[in-house]
Short mmCIF file of C-alpha atoms in Angstrom, two decimals:
data_model
loop_
_atom_site.label_atom_id
_atom_site.label_comp_id
_atom_site.label_asym_id
_atom_site.label_seq_id
_atom_site.Cartn_x
_atom_site.Cartn_y
_atom_site.Cartn_z
CA UNK A 52 -119.25 -95.20 84.22
CA UNK A 53 -115.71 -95.94 85.55
CA UNK A 54 -114.34 -96.54 82.03
CA UNK A 55 -112.11 -93.82 80.68
CA UNK A 56 -112.76 -92.44 77.20
CA UNK A 57 -110.20 -90.42 75.29
CA UNK A 58 -111.34 -86.87 74.72
CA UNK A 59 -110.12 -83.57 73.60
CA UNK A 60 -110.50 -80.82 76.23
CA UNK A 61 -113.29 -79.43 74.04
CA UNK A 62 -114.96 -82.83 73.88
CA UNK A 63 -114.72 -83.42 77.62
CA UNK A 64 -116.32 -80.10 78.10
CA UNK A 65 -119.18 -81.01 75.72
CA UNK A 66 -119.71 -84.40 77.25
CA UNK A 67 -119.78 -82.90 80.74
CA UNK A 68 -122.48 -80.41 79.59
CA UNK A 69 -124.54 -83.17 78.18
CA UNK A 70 -124.13 -85.29 81.34
CA UNK A 71 -124.99 -82.21 83.45
CA UNK A 72 -128.45 -82.09 81.87
CA UNK A 73 -128.22 -79.14 79.45
CA UNK A 74 -131.25 -78.56 77.24
CA UNK A 75 -129.33 -76.48 74.60
CA UNK A 76 -125.98 -75.31 73.31
CA UNK A 77 -125.59 -71.87 71.62
CA UNK A 78 -122.47 -70.71 69.82
CA UNK A 79 -120.68 -69.22 66.85
CA UNK A 80 -117.71 -71.16 65.59
CA UNK A 81 -114.24 -69.96 66.43
CA UNK A 82 -110.99 -71.65 67.01
CA UNK A 83 -110.23 -73.19 69.61
CA UNK A 84 -113.89 -73.60 70.77
CA UNK A 85 -115.55 -74.97 67.67
CA UNK A 86 -115.26 -78.71 68.55
CA UNK A 87 -117.43 -78.24 71.67
CA UNK A 88 -120.59 -77.62 69.73
CA UNK A 89 -119.74 -80.02 66.93
CA UNK A 90 -119.34 -82.81 69.52
CA UNK A 91 -122.84 -82.10 71.00
CA UNK A 92 -124.31 -81.89 67.48
CA UNK A 93 -122.93 -85.35 66.63
CA UNK A 94 -123.97 -86.87 70.03
CA UNK A 95 -127.00 -89.05 70.38
CA UNK A 96 -128.64 -86.34 72.43
CA UNK A 97 -127.92 -83.70 69.73
CA UNK A 98 -129.01 -85.84 66.78
CA UNK A 99 -132.22 -86.86 68.47
CA UNK A 100 -133.12 -83.30 69.44
CA UNK A 101 -133.03 -84.14 73.12
CA UNK A 102 -130.49 -81.26 73.37
CA UNK A 103 -131.06 -78.24 71.06
CA UNK A 104 -127.99 -77.67 68.85
CA UNK A 105 -127.09 -75.27 65.98
CA UNK A 106 -124.99 -72.20 65.13
CA UNK A 107 -126.07 -68.67 66.02
CA UNK A 108 -125.47 -65.76 63.77
CA UNK A 109 -122.97 -64.42 66.29
CA UNK A 110 -121.87 -64.72 69.93
CA UNK A 111 -124.26 -62.05 71.12
CA UNK A 112 -127.35 -63.74 69.70
CA UNK A 113 -125.96 -67.05 71.18
CA UNK A 114 -125.75 -65.74 74.69
CA UNK A 115 -129.11 -64.08 74.47
CA UNK A 116 -130.82 -67.24 73.32
CA UNK A 117 -129.18 -69.13 76.18
CA UNK A 118 -130.53 -66.48 78.63
CA UNK A 119 -133.99 -67.14 77.20
CA UNK A 120 -133.62 -70.88 77.83
CA UNK A 121 -132.41 -70.13 81.35
CA UNK A 122 -135.28 -67.85 81.96
CA UNK A 123 -137.51 -70.88 81.31
CA UNK A 124 -135.62 -72.84 84.03
CA UNK A 125 -133.41 -74.96 81.65
CA UNK A 126 -129.70 -75.29 81.64
CA UNK A 127 -127.67 -73.95 78.67
CA UNK A 128 -124.11 -73.93 77.44
CA UNK A 129 -122.74 -71.01 75.46
CA UNK A 130 -119.35 -71.41 73.56
CA UNK A 131 -117.12 -68.86 71.85
CA UNK A 132 -113.47 -67.96 71.40
CA UNK A 133 -112.06 -65.12 73.42
CA UNK A 134 -112.63 -62.37 70.80
CA UNK A 135 -116.26 -63.59 70.55
CA UNK A 136 -116.76 -62.53 74.13
CA UNK A 137 -116.24 -58.94 72.93
CA UNK A 138 -119.18 -59.34 70.70
CA UNK A 139 -121.27 -60.88 73.48
CA UNK A 140 -120.04 -58.36 76.05
CA UNK A 141 -123.43 -56.54 76.33
CA UNK A 142 -125.57 -59.46 77.26
CA UNK A 143 -122.62 -60.93 79.21
CA UNK A 144 -122.40 -57.98 81.56
CA UNK A 145 -126.17 -57.65 81.92
CA UNK A 146 -126.65 -61.31 82.61
CA UNK A 147 -124.68 -60.80 85.83
CA UNK A 148 -127.34 -58.18 86.79
CA UNK A 149 -130.37 -60.19 85.85
CA UNK A 150 -128.91 -63.40 87.20
CA UNK A 151 -130.00 -66.75 85.79
CA UNK A 152 -132.77 -69.33 86.50
CA UNK A 153 -131.46 -72.52 84.91
CA UNK A 154 -127.76 -72.81 85.07
CA UNK A 155 -125.59 -71.12 82.33
CA UNK A 156 -122.00 -71.98 81.70
CA UNK A 157 -120.28 -69.56 79.29
CA UNK A 158 -117.23 -71.03 77.73
CA UNK A 159 -114.53 -68.55 76.51
CA UNK A 160 -111.59 -70.33 74.77
CA UNK A 161 -108.52 -68.12 74.83
CA UNK A 162 -105.83 -68.31 72.24
CA UNK A 163 -102.42 -67.27 73.67
CA UNK A 164 -99.76 -67.04 71.05
CA UNK A 165 -102.51 -66.04 68.55
CA UNK A 166 -102.41 -69.34 66.63
CA UNK A 167 -105.70 -68.34 64.91
CA UNK A 168 -106.64 -64.93 66.40
CA UNK A 169 -106.02 -61.33 66.15
CA UNK A 170 -105.12 -60.80 69.85
CA UNK A 171 -104.26 -62.64 73.07
CA UNK A 172 -106.83 -61.17 75.32
CA UNK A 173 -107.48 -62.95 78.68
CA UNK A 174 -111.13 -63.63 79.40
CA UNK A 175 -110.57 -63.69 83.15
CA UNK A 176 -110.68 -59.93 83.08
CA UNK A 177 -114.22 -60.10 81.60
CA UNK A 178 -115.31 -62.53 84.36
CA UNK A 179 -113.83 -60.17 87.02
CA UNK A 180 -115.33 -57.22 85.24
CA UNK A 181 -118.87 -58.75 85.46
CA UNK A 182 -118.25 -60.00 89.02
CA UNK A 183 -119.31 -63.55 88.25
CA UNK A 184 -117.55 -66.85 89.20
CA UNK A 185 -114.75 -67.91 86.94
CA UNK A 186 -113.46 -71.48 86.82
CA UNK A 187 -110.28 -72.57 85.01
CA UNK A 188 -109.52 -76.23 84.82
CA UNK A 189 -106.05 -77.58 84.29
CA UNK A 190 -106.64 -80.90 82.48
CA UNK A 191 -109.35 -82.82 80.71
CA UNK A 192 -110.70 -84.67 83.71
CA UNK A 193 -110.92 -81.36 85.63
CA UNK A 194 -112.70 -79.81 82.58
CA UNK A 195 -115.26 -82.56 82.94
CA UNK A 196 -115.63 -82.16 86.71
CA UNK A 197 -115.79 -78.45 86.62
CA UNK A 198 -118.52 -78.17 84.02
CA UNK A 199 -120.80 -80.15 86.23
CA UNK A 200 -119.70 -78.14 89.24
CA UNK A 201 -120.24 -75.01 87.25
CA UNK A 202 -123.93 -75.76 86.63
CA UNK A 203 -124.41 -76.49 90.36
CA UNK A 204 -122.62 -73.23 91.24
CA UNK A 205 -124.60 -71.23 88.70
CA UNK A 206 -127.93 -72.42 90.02
CA UNK A 207 -126.79 -72.00 93.68
CA UNK A 208 -125.65 -68.36 93.34
CA UNK A 209 -128.07 -67.45 90.53
CA UNK A 210 -125.32 -66.25 88.20
CA UNK A 211 -123.83 -67.38 85.01
CA UNK A 212 -120.39 -69.00 85.36
CA UNK A 213 -117.52 -68.20 83.04
CA UNK A 214 -115.35 -71.31 82.13
CA UNK A 215 -111.99 -70.31 80.69
CA UNK A 216 -109.83 -72.82 78.74
CA UNK A 217 -106.86 -72.14 76.45
CA UNK A 218 -105.79 -73.63 73.19
CA UNK A 219 -103.46 -76.28 74.44
CA UNK A 220 -106.08 -77.71 76.78
CA UNK A 221 -108.90 -77.43 74.29
CA UNK A 222 -106.99 -79.36 71.58
CA UNK A 223 -105.07 -81.99 73.62
CA UNK A 224 -106.57 -85.40 74.47
CA UNK A 225 -106.46 -87.41 77.65
CA UNK A 226 -108.60 -90.08 79.46
CA UNK A 227 -111.76 -88.94 81.05
CA UNK A 228 -113.99 -90.82 83.54
CA UNK A 229 -117.72 -89.92 83.12
CA UNK A 230 -120.29 -89.62 85.82
CA UNK A 231 -123.98 -90.42 85.90
CA UNK A 232 -125.99 -88.39 83.42
CA UNK A 233 -128.37 -86.01 85.06
CA UNK A 234 -131.89 -85.29 84.03
CA UNK A 235 -132.68 -81.96 82.29
CA UNK A 236 -134.47 -79.36 84.37
CA UNK A 237 -138.23 -79.18 84.05
CA UNK A 238 -139.69 -76.24 82.20
CA UNK A 239 -140.39 -73.60 84.89
CA UNK A 240 -142.26 -70.56 83.73
CA UNK A 241 -141.46 -67.58 85.95
CA UNK A 242 -144.25 -65.77 87.66
CA UNK A 243 -145.60 -62.76 85.72
CA UNK A 244 -144.59 -60.40 88.48
CA UNK A 245 -140.93 -61.50 88.35
CA UNK A 246 -139.18 -58.26 87.30
CA UNK A 247 -135.57 -59.55 87.46
CA UNK A 248 -135.11 -59.61 83.70
CA UNK A 249 -136.44 -56.10 83.24
CA UNK A 250 -133.45 -53.82 83.53
CA UNK A 251 -135.23 -50.57 83.99
CA UNK A 252 -132.82 -48.31 85.96
CA UNK A 253 -134.81 -48.60 89.18
CA UNK A 254 -134.85 -52.40 88.95
CA UNK A 255 -131.15 -52.62 87.74
CA UNK A 256 -130.03 -50.57 90.67
CA UNK A 257 -131.59 -53.00 93.08
CA UNK A 258 -130.19 -55.98 91.13
CA UNK A 259 -126.70 -54.45 91.14
CA UNK A 260 -126.82 -53.99 94.92
CA UNK A 261 -127.81 -57.74 95.23
CA UNK A 262 -124.91 -58.59 92.89
CA UNK A 263 -122.42 -56.72 95.01
CA UNK A 264 -123.81 -58.43 98.20
CA UNK A 265 -123.07 -61.85 96.52
CA UNK A 266 -119.38 -61.15 96.29
CA UNK A 267 -118.33 -62.44 99.72
CA UNK A 268 -120.33 -65.60 99.15
CA UNK A 269 -118.51 -66.09 95.76
CA UNK A 270 -115.18 -65.82 97.39
CA UNK A 271 -116.29 -68.21 100.16
CA UNK A 272 -117.48 -70.67 97.47
CA UNK A 273 -114.00 -70.43 95.85
CA UNK A 274 -112.23 -70.93 99.18
CA UNK A 275 -114.29 -74.03 100.02
CA UNK A 276 -114.83 -75.56 96.51
CA UNK A 277 -111.92 -78.02 96.91
CA UNK A 278 -110.69 -77.19 93.43
CA UNK A 279 -108.31 -74.49 94.68
CA UNK A 280 -105.46 -76.24 96.39
CA UNK A 281 -102.94 -74.58 98.82
CA UNK A 282 -99.81 -76.68 99.78
CA UNK A 283 -97.53 -75.00 102.27
CA UNK A 284 -93.92 -76.27 102.59
CA UNK A 285 -90.85 -75.01 104.39
CA UNK A 286 -89.47 -73.24 101.35
CA UNK A 287 -88.30 -69.80 100.29
CA UNK A 288 -90.37 -69.74 97.09
CA UNK A 289 -94.15 -69.70 96.87
CA UNK A 290 -95.81 -70.42 93.55
CA UNK A 291 -99.28 -69.44 92.38
CA UNK A 292 -100.39 -71.13 89.22
CA UNK A 293 -103.61 -71.63 87.22
CA UNK A 294 -105.13 -73.67 84.39
CA UNK A 295 -102.80 -75.45 81.88
CA UNK A 296 -99.80 -73.67 83.48
CA UNK A 297 -100.17 -76.05 86.53
CA UNK A 298 -99.46 -78.94 84.19
CA UNK A 299 -96.33 -77.24 82.91
CA UNK A 300 -95.18 -76.92 86.52
CA UNK A 301 -95.88 -80.51 87.24
CA UNK A 302 -94.03 -81.72 84.14
CA UNK A 303 -90.87 -80.33 85.70
CA UNK A 304 -91.32 -82.63 88.63
CA UNK A 305 -91.92 -86.21 87.37
CA UNK A 306 -92.17 -87.56 90.90
CA UNK A 307 -94.86 -84.94 91.60
CA UNK A 308 -92.86 -83.78 94.65
CA UNK A 309 -92.65 -80.02 94.27
CA UNK A 310 -90.13 -78.57 96.83
CA UNK A 311 -92.01 -75.20 96.93
CA UNK A 312 -95.26 -74.01 98.45
CA UNK A 313 -97.93 -74.02 95.70
CA UNK A 314 -101.36 -72.40 95.45
CA UNK A 315 -103.23 -73.80 92.50
CA UNK A 316 -106.10 -71.41 91.55
CA UNK A 317 -108.92 -73.13 89.67
CA UNK A 318 -111.90 -70.99 90.90
CA UNK A 319 -112.17 -67.21 91.16
CA UNK A 320 -112.59 -64.76 92.77
CA UNK A 321 -109.13 -65.41 94.18
CA UNK A 322 -109.47 -66.31 97.82
CA UNK A 323 -107.42 -63.57 99.53
CA UNK A 324 -106.98 -65.52 102.74
CA UNK A 325 -105.16 -68.38 100.90
CA UNK A 326 -102.89 -65.92 99.05
CA UNK A 327 -102.02 -64.18 102.27
CA UNK A 328 -101.17 -67.52 103.81
CA UNK A 329 -98.82 -68.43 100.93
CA UNK A 330 -97.28 -64.90 101.06
CA UNK A 331 -96.65 -65.22 104.75
CA UNK A 332 -94.75 -68.54 104.38
CA UNK A 333 -92.65 -67.44 101.44
CA UNK A 334 -89.69 -65.08 100.86
CA UNK A 335 -90.76 -64.48 97.20
CA UNK A 336 -93.66 -65.24 94.96
CA UNK A 337 -93.65 -66.73 91.42
CA UNK A 338 -96.86 -66.47 89.43
CA UNK A 339 -97.27 -68.92 86.58
CA UNK A 340 -100.41 -68.25 84.53
CA UNK A 341 -101.40 -68.65 80.88
CA UNK A 342 -102.41 -65.38 79.29
CA UNK A 343 -102.18 -61.94 80.79
CA UNK A 344 -100.58 -61.30 84.18
CA UNK A 345 -104.05 -61.23 85.80
CA UNK A 346 -103.17 -62.63 89.22
CA UNK A 347 -99.69 -61.10 89.15
CA UNK A 348 -101.17 -57.63 88.59
CA UNK A 349 -103.49 -58.17 91.50
CA UNK A 350 -100.79 -59.23 93.83
CA UNK A 351 -98.74 -56.22 93.10
CA UNK A 352 -101.64 -54.08 94.09
CA UNK A 353 -102.90 -56.19 96.85
CA UNK A 354 -99.62 -57.35 98.48
CA UNK A 355 -97.03 -54.74 97.51
CA UNK A 356 -95.48 -55.20 101.04
CA UNK A 357 -91.85 -55.70 100.13
CA UNK A 358 -91.49 -59.25 99.03
CA UNK A 359 -90.53 -59.88 95.43
CA UNK A 360 -93.31 -60.89 93.05
CA UNK A 361 -92.03 -62.70 89.86
CA UNK A 362 -93.87 -63.62 86.66
CA UNK A 363 -94.67 -62.09 83.31
CA UNK A 364 -94.43 -58.56 84.42
CA UNK A 365 -90.77 -58.66 85.58
CA UNK A 366 -89.58 -60.80 82.74
CA UNK A 367 -89.14 -64.08 84.79
CA UNK A 368 -91.55 -65.51 82.28
CA UNK A 369 -92.27 -64.21 78.72
CA UNK A 370 -94.81 -61.36 78.60
CA UNK A 371 -96.43 -62.76 75.39
CA UNK A 372 -97.21 -66.11 73.97
CA UNK A 373 -97.96 -69.54 75.41
CA UNK A 374 -96.04 -70.94 78.28
CA UNK A 375 -94.53 -74.44 78.24
CA UNK A 376 -92.60 -76.74 80.58
CA UNK A 377 -89.27 -75.35 79.42
CA UNK A 378 -90.00 -71.69 80.05
CA UNK A 379 -91.37 -72.70 83.43
CA UNK A 380 -88.18 -74.71 84.14
CA UNK A 381 -86.11 -71.55 83.36
CA UNK A 382 -88.18 -69.47 85.67
CA UNK A 383 -87.48 -71.96 88.38
CA UNK A 384 -83.77 -71.89 87.69
CA UNK A 385 -83.92 -75.47 86.59
CA UNK A 386 -82.04 -76.94 83.59
CA UNK A 387 -83.00 -75.60 80.10
CA UNK A 388 -84.83 -78.52 78.52
CA UNK A 389 -85.55 -76.86 75.15
CA UNK A 390 -84.95 -79.25 72.26
CA UNK A 391 -82.96 -78.73 69.14
CA UNK A 392 -83.76 -75.86 66.81
CA UNK A 393 -86.08 -76.64 63.81
CA UNK A 394 -83.90 -77.64 60.86
CA UNK A 395 -83.63 -75.04 58.16
CA UNK A 396 -84.91 -77.83 55.83
CA UNK A 397 -88.27 -77.34 57.43
CA UNK A 398 -89.41 -74.28 55.58
CA UNK A 399 -92.19 -72.01 56.98
CA UNK A 400 -95.52 -72.64 55.29
CA UNK A 401 -97.71 -69.53 55.49
CA UNK A 402 -101.53 -70.14 55.10
CA UNK A 403 -102.94 -69.79 51.65
CA UNK A 404 -106.26 -69.89 49.80
CA UNK A 405 -106.96 -73.51 48.71
CA UNK A 406 -106.46 -74.59 45.04
CA UNK A 407 -109.70 -74.03 43.37
CA UNK A 408 -111.06 -71.60 46.03
CA UNK A 409 -113.66 -69.28 44.54
CA UNK A 410 -112.10 -66.38 46.46
CA UNK A 411 -109.06 -66.55 44.14
CA UNK A 412 -110.98 -65.40 41.20
CA UNK A 413 -112.89 -62.68 43.11
CA UNK A 414 -109.53 -61.23 44.16
CA UNK A 415 -108.15 -61.53 40.57
CA UNK A 416 -111.11 -59.60 39.27
CA UNK A 417 -110.77 -56.97 42.07
CA UNK A 418 -107.09 -56.43 41.56
CA UNK A 419 -107.71 -56.08 37.75
CA UNK A 420 -110.32 -53.49 38.35
CA UNK A 421 -108.21 -51.50 40.86
CA UNK A 422 -104.96 -51.64 38.82
CA UNK A 423 -105.35 -48.20 37.40
CA UNK A 424 -106.85 -46.63 40.56
CA UNK A 425 -103.88 -45.78 42.96
CA UNK A 426 -106.05 -44.00 45.53
CA UNK A 427 -108.35 -47.07 46.08
CA UNK A 428 -108.31 -49.10 49.24
CA UNK A 429 -109.74 -52.45 50.18
CA UNK A 430 -111.23 -53.03 53.63
CA UNK A 431 -111.42 -56.85 54.46
CA UNK A 432 -112.73 -58.92 57.25
CA UNK A 433 -112.06 -61.89 59.39
CA UNK A 434 -112.09 -65.25 57.49
CA UNK A 435 -110.56 -67.02 54.51
CA UNK A 436 -110.58 -63.80 52.50
CA UNK A 437 -108.08 -62.33 55.04
CA UNK A 438 -105.61 -64.44 53.11
CA UNK A 439 -105.94 -61.90 50.29
CA UNK A 440 -103.39 -59.88 52.09
CA UNK A 441 -100.71 -62.44 51.18
CA UNK A 442 -98.92 -62.91 47.85
CA UNK A 443 -99.75 -63.43 45.10
CA UNK A 444 -102.85 -61.30 45.74
CA UNK A 445 -101.75 -58.45 48.06
CA UNK A 446 -105.30 -57.33 47.62
CA UNK A 447 -106.53 -56.02 50.92
CA UNK A 448 -105.38 -53.05 53.13
CA UNK A 449 -107.14 -53.73 56.50
CA UNK A 450 -108.45 -56.59 58.74
CA UNK A 451 -109.51 -55.52 62.22
CA UNK A 452 -112.38 -57.60 63.60
CA UNK A 453 -115.60 -59.43 62.59
CA UNK A 454 -117.78 -57.09 60.47
CA UNK A 455 -115.32 -54.13 60.36
CA UNK A 456 -114.85 -54.22 56.54
CA UNK A 457 -118.07 -52.50 55.57
CA UNK A 458 -118.09 -49.90 58.38
CA UNK A 459 -114.39 -49.07 57.83
CA UNK A 460 -115.12 -48.62 54.06
CA UNK A 461 -117.93 -46.34 55.02
CA UNK A 462 -115.69 -44.16 57.25
CA UNK A 463 -112.86 -44.12 54.67
CA UNK A 464 -115.36 -43.09 51.86
CA UNK A 465 -116.69 -40.23 54.16
CA UNK A 466 -113.05 -39.14 54.54
CA UNK A 467 -112.54 -38.92 50.77
CA UNK A 468 -111.12 -42.31 49.66
CA UNK A 469 -112.53 -43.57 46.45
CA UNK A 470 -113.06 -46.20 45.55
CA UNK A 471 -113.61 -47.60 49.03
CA UNK A 472 -114.15 -51.42 48.75
CA UNK A 473 -115.25 -53.70 51.36
CA UNK A 474 -114.69 -57.57 51.22
CA UNK A 475 -116.58 -59.78 53.56
CA UNK A 476 -117.69 -63.40 53.67
CA UNK A 477 -121.25 -64.73 53.87
CA UNK A 478 -121.07 -65.91 57.40
CA UNK A 479 -119.23 -62.82 58.62
CA UNK A 480 -121.84 -60.66 56.81
CA UNK A 481 -124.72 -62.08 58.95
CA UNK A 482 -122.46 -62.19 62.01
CA UNK A 483 -121.93 -58.43 62.18
CA UNK A 484 -121.59 -57.04 58.67
CA UNK A 485 -125.28 -56.41 57.88
CA UNK A 486 -125.65 -53.71 60.36
CA UNK A 487 -122.87 -51.76 58.71
CA UNK A 488 -124.61 -52.23 55.43
CA UNK A 489 -127.75 -50.74 56.91
CA UNK A 490 -125.72 -47.68 57.99
CA UNK A 491 -124.27 -47.34 54.48
CA UNK A 492 -127.74 -47.52 52.97
CA UNK A 493 -129.11 -44.93 55.34
CA UNK A 494 -126.30 -42.49 54.62
CA UNK A 495 -126.11 -43.37 50.86
CA UNK A 496 -122.33 -43.93 51.18
CA UNK A 497 -120.19 -44.27 48.11
CA UNK A 498 -118.97 -47.78 48.78
CA UNK A 499 -118.57 -51.04 46.84
CA UNK A 500 -119.13 -54.10 48.85
CA UNK A 501 -118.12 -57.57 47.81
CA UNK A 502 -119.84 -60.35 49.80
CA UNK A 503 -117.86 -63.53 48.96
CA UNK A 504 -120.55 -66.23 49.38
CA UNK A 505 -119.04 -69.73 49.54
CA UNK A 506 -122.11 -71.00 51.38
CA UNK A 507 -120.34 -71.90 54.56
CA UNK A 508 -118.16 -70.76 57.49
CA UNK A 509 -115.05 -72.15 55.88
CA UNK A 510 -112.14 -71.20 58.05
CA UNK A 511 -113.46 -72.99 61.16
CA UNK A 512 -114.26 -76.14 59.23
CA UNK A 513 -117.49 -75.65 57.18
CA UNK A 514 -120.22 -74.87 59.69
CA UNK A 515 -123.55 -73.70 58.38
CA UNK A 516 -123.84 -70.09 57.35
CA UNK A 517 -126.83 -68.18 58.40
CA UNK A 518 -126.87 -66.36 55.09
CA UNK A 519 -126.80 -69.29 52.69
CA UNK A 520 -128.92 -68.64 49.68
CA UNK A 521 -130.31 -65.33 51.15
CA UNK A 522 -127.70 -62.65 50.74
CA UNK A 523 -129.22 -61.04 47.72
CA UNK A 524 -132.68 -60.88 49.45
CA UNK A 525 -131.13 -59.49 52.58
CA UNK A 526 -129.39 -56.79 50.68
CA UNK A 527 -132.57 -55.84 48.96
CA UNK A 528 -134.54 -56.06 52.26
CA UNK A 529 -132.26 -53.51 53.92
CA UNK A 530 -132.61 -51.05 51.10
CA UNK A 531 -129.75 -51.64 48.57
CA UNK A 532 -130.99 -50.61 45.11
CA UNK A 533 -131.75 -53.83 43.10
CA UNK A 534 -129.99 -52.28 40.08
CA UNK A 535 -126.83 -52.18 42.06
CA UNK A 536 -126.80 -55.75 43.37
CA UNK A 537 -124.90 -58.25 41.24
CA UNK A 538 -124.68 -62.01 41.79
CA UNK A 539 -121.61 -63.33 39.81
CA UNK A 540 -119.87 -66.61 39.38
CA UNK A 541 -116.23 -66.54 40.50
CA UNK A 542 -114.64 -68.84 37.94
CA UNK A 543 -111.68 -68.08 35.63
CA UNK A 544 -113.67 -67.28 32.52
CA UNK A 545 -115.82 -64.78 34.49
CA UNK A 546 -112.90 -62.73 35.91
CA UNK A 547 -113.10 -60.13 33.23
CA UNK A 548 -116.87 -59.78 33.48
CA UNK A 549 -116.70 -59.30 37.26
CA UNK A 550 -113.87 -56.76 36.85
CA UNK A 551 -116.03 -54.78 34.38
CA UNK A 552 -118.97 -54.76 36.83
CA UNK A 553 -116.72 -53.46 39.53
CA UNK A 554 -115.34 -50.72 37.36
CA UNK A 555 -118.91 -49.67 36.45
CA UNK A 556 -120.08 -49.60 40.10
CA UNK A 557 -117.07 -47.59 41.22
CA UNK A 558 -118.65 -44.75 39.20
CA UNK A 559 -122.01 -45.09 40.95
CA UNK A 560 -122.51 -42.59 43.79
CA UNK A 561 -124.07 -44.95 46.25
CA UNK A 562 -124.01 -48.45 47.74
CA UNK A 563 -123.14 -51.31 45.31
CA UNK A 564 -123.11 -54.96 46.32
CA UNK A 565 -121.25 -57.60 44.27
CA UNK A 566 -121.93 -61.20 45.43
CA UNK A 567 -119.44 -63.78 43.94
CA UNK A 568 -121.34 -66.98 44.77
CA UNK A 569 -119.83 -70.49 44.56
CA UNK A 570 -119.57 -73.33 47.04
CA UNK A 571 -116.37 -73.71 49.14
CA UNK A 572 -113.99 -76.16 47.41
CA UNK A 573 -113.54 -78.05 50.64
CA UNK A 574 -117.23 -78.58 51.39
CA UNK A 575 -117.80 -79.42 47.68
CA UNK A 576 -115.17 -82.15 47.83
CA UNK A 577 -116.60 -83.43 51.17
CA UNK A 578 -120.04 -83.65 49.64
CA UNK A 579 -118.76 -85.41 46.57
CA UNK A 580 -116.91 -87.96 48.67
CA UNK A 581 -120.02 -88.63 50.76
CA UNK A 582 -122.17 -89.20 47.78
CA UNK A 583 -119.49 -91.57 46.31
CA UNK A 584 -119.21 -93.49 49.59
#
């Protein structure tokens, strides 16, 4: 077990969960977290069924299923990207009230700089909001260690633990030393009179008081965990740093001899005593943290006693985007180590729909149908079809969040826009679009909905879609008139036919669903190659 294996941060996290004795992983794919579940799926434990694997319809259902596993005494892992935590926010907050039986580690992978996301939100605020422990490792080995520690902590304090990583740590690789694999927890059916998971107000109030009473213990755990490290030196500057930002600090000191006092925060809630000690020994404080100014904001409220607090809020570090060793160097008044500018020869390459993508022909048909309708608007969703916003299509007018296309088209139609067209993918439809369709059917809205069914969750790499082969039946099942559901084939010679169907349905005063159905070109190529091999 002393041999190092090279792992991505995501893979180190997955291996640690397996070695911690999880019985199941629950997640919805989303960059930069997807590789965690894929690693477990492809592990011997995942393939044999020793560990339950598979994709959930969305992050909320994933977390709720993990709660059910925990209720039975087993350990579970839940994975999502940061915006997915918004979707799971309801069970997330309530899981802090119910508590857990078997340990739960909830991974939220934040994406600063928005490499593949619609915002930069910092999941530490959610952990603080729910008043549960947060752990934030700084390298791959620490990821491995802290997942195992997270399960111990979760079962010790009876709460889920939020593990926050960021893109650069999730997708970079380093050597990791594994530890002995633990056995899974035995099934432990709770007594019938256990009311902790029944959040009736009278019970919830008692649970909430219990949760508040745990807070001093959580701070004590953070102070004594050994992962938070305070180093006091005879220096004017005191540095507080977290997560991958700690590595950026260390890269500026190759001999690892930092001449400043440093408090490395890995486990939250932030131990106030340690912060006070650093503050007392420093003339000014620099906070280096990836994401929002979470700690810096707390310091300004908690220790606004005259000493200068520097970080993202005062412009010492950039307010937005990822940090790196160079911006940290500049914040420390060290030499600017930024390399040469990217040569103009290297042209920007915006994302685009793949050659042969079925969505291309859906958008061609839609644009053709809407060409003579200047008051029409198209409400799109998160996924490959978002690329319909770019040339040569310029086909969509909105993309806000998962599932928003249908409900935004509903609201726009009620405001008077016609035709109001929603474009959504098959996986996104079952993630959070179907509830919007139910609303449209109930209110008999005048909307035309295109569900682009490429039989996969394409943008995150081709994970299974919960809707594959069932979209037409789902639409019928929620009440869409069968005479206004059309399954079409998005290929070049069918473009005119699809366009004619759209024009006809725009005249219908109710809910129409058009389902362009053809396999994703990438999964089709992969399947063909596998058959050939």
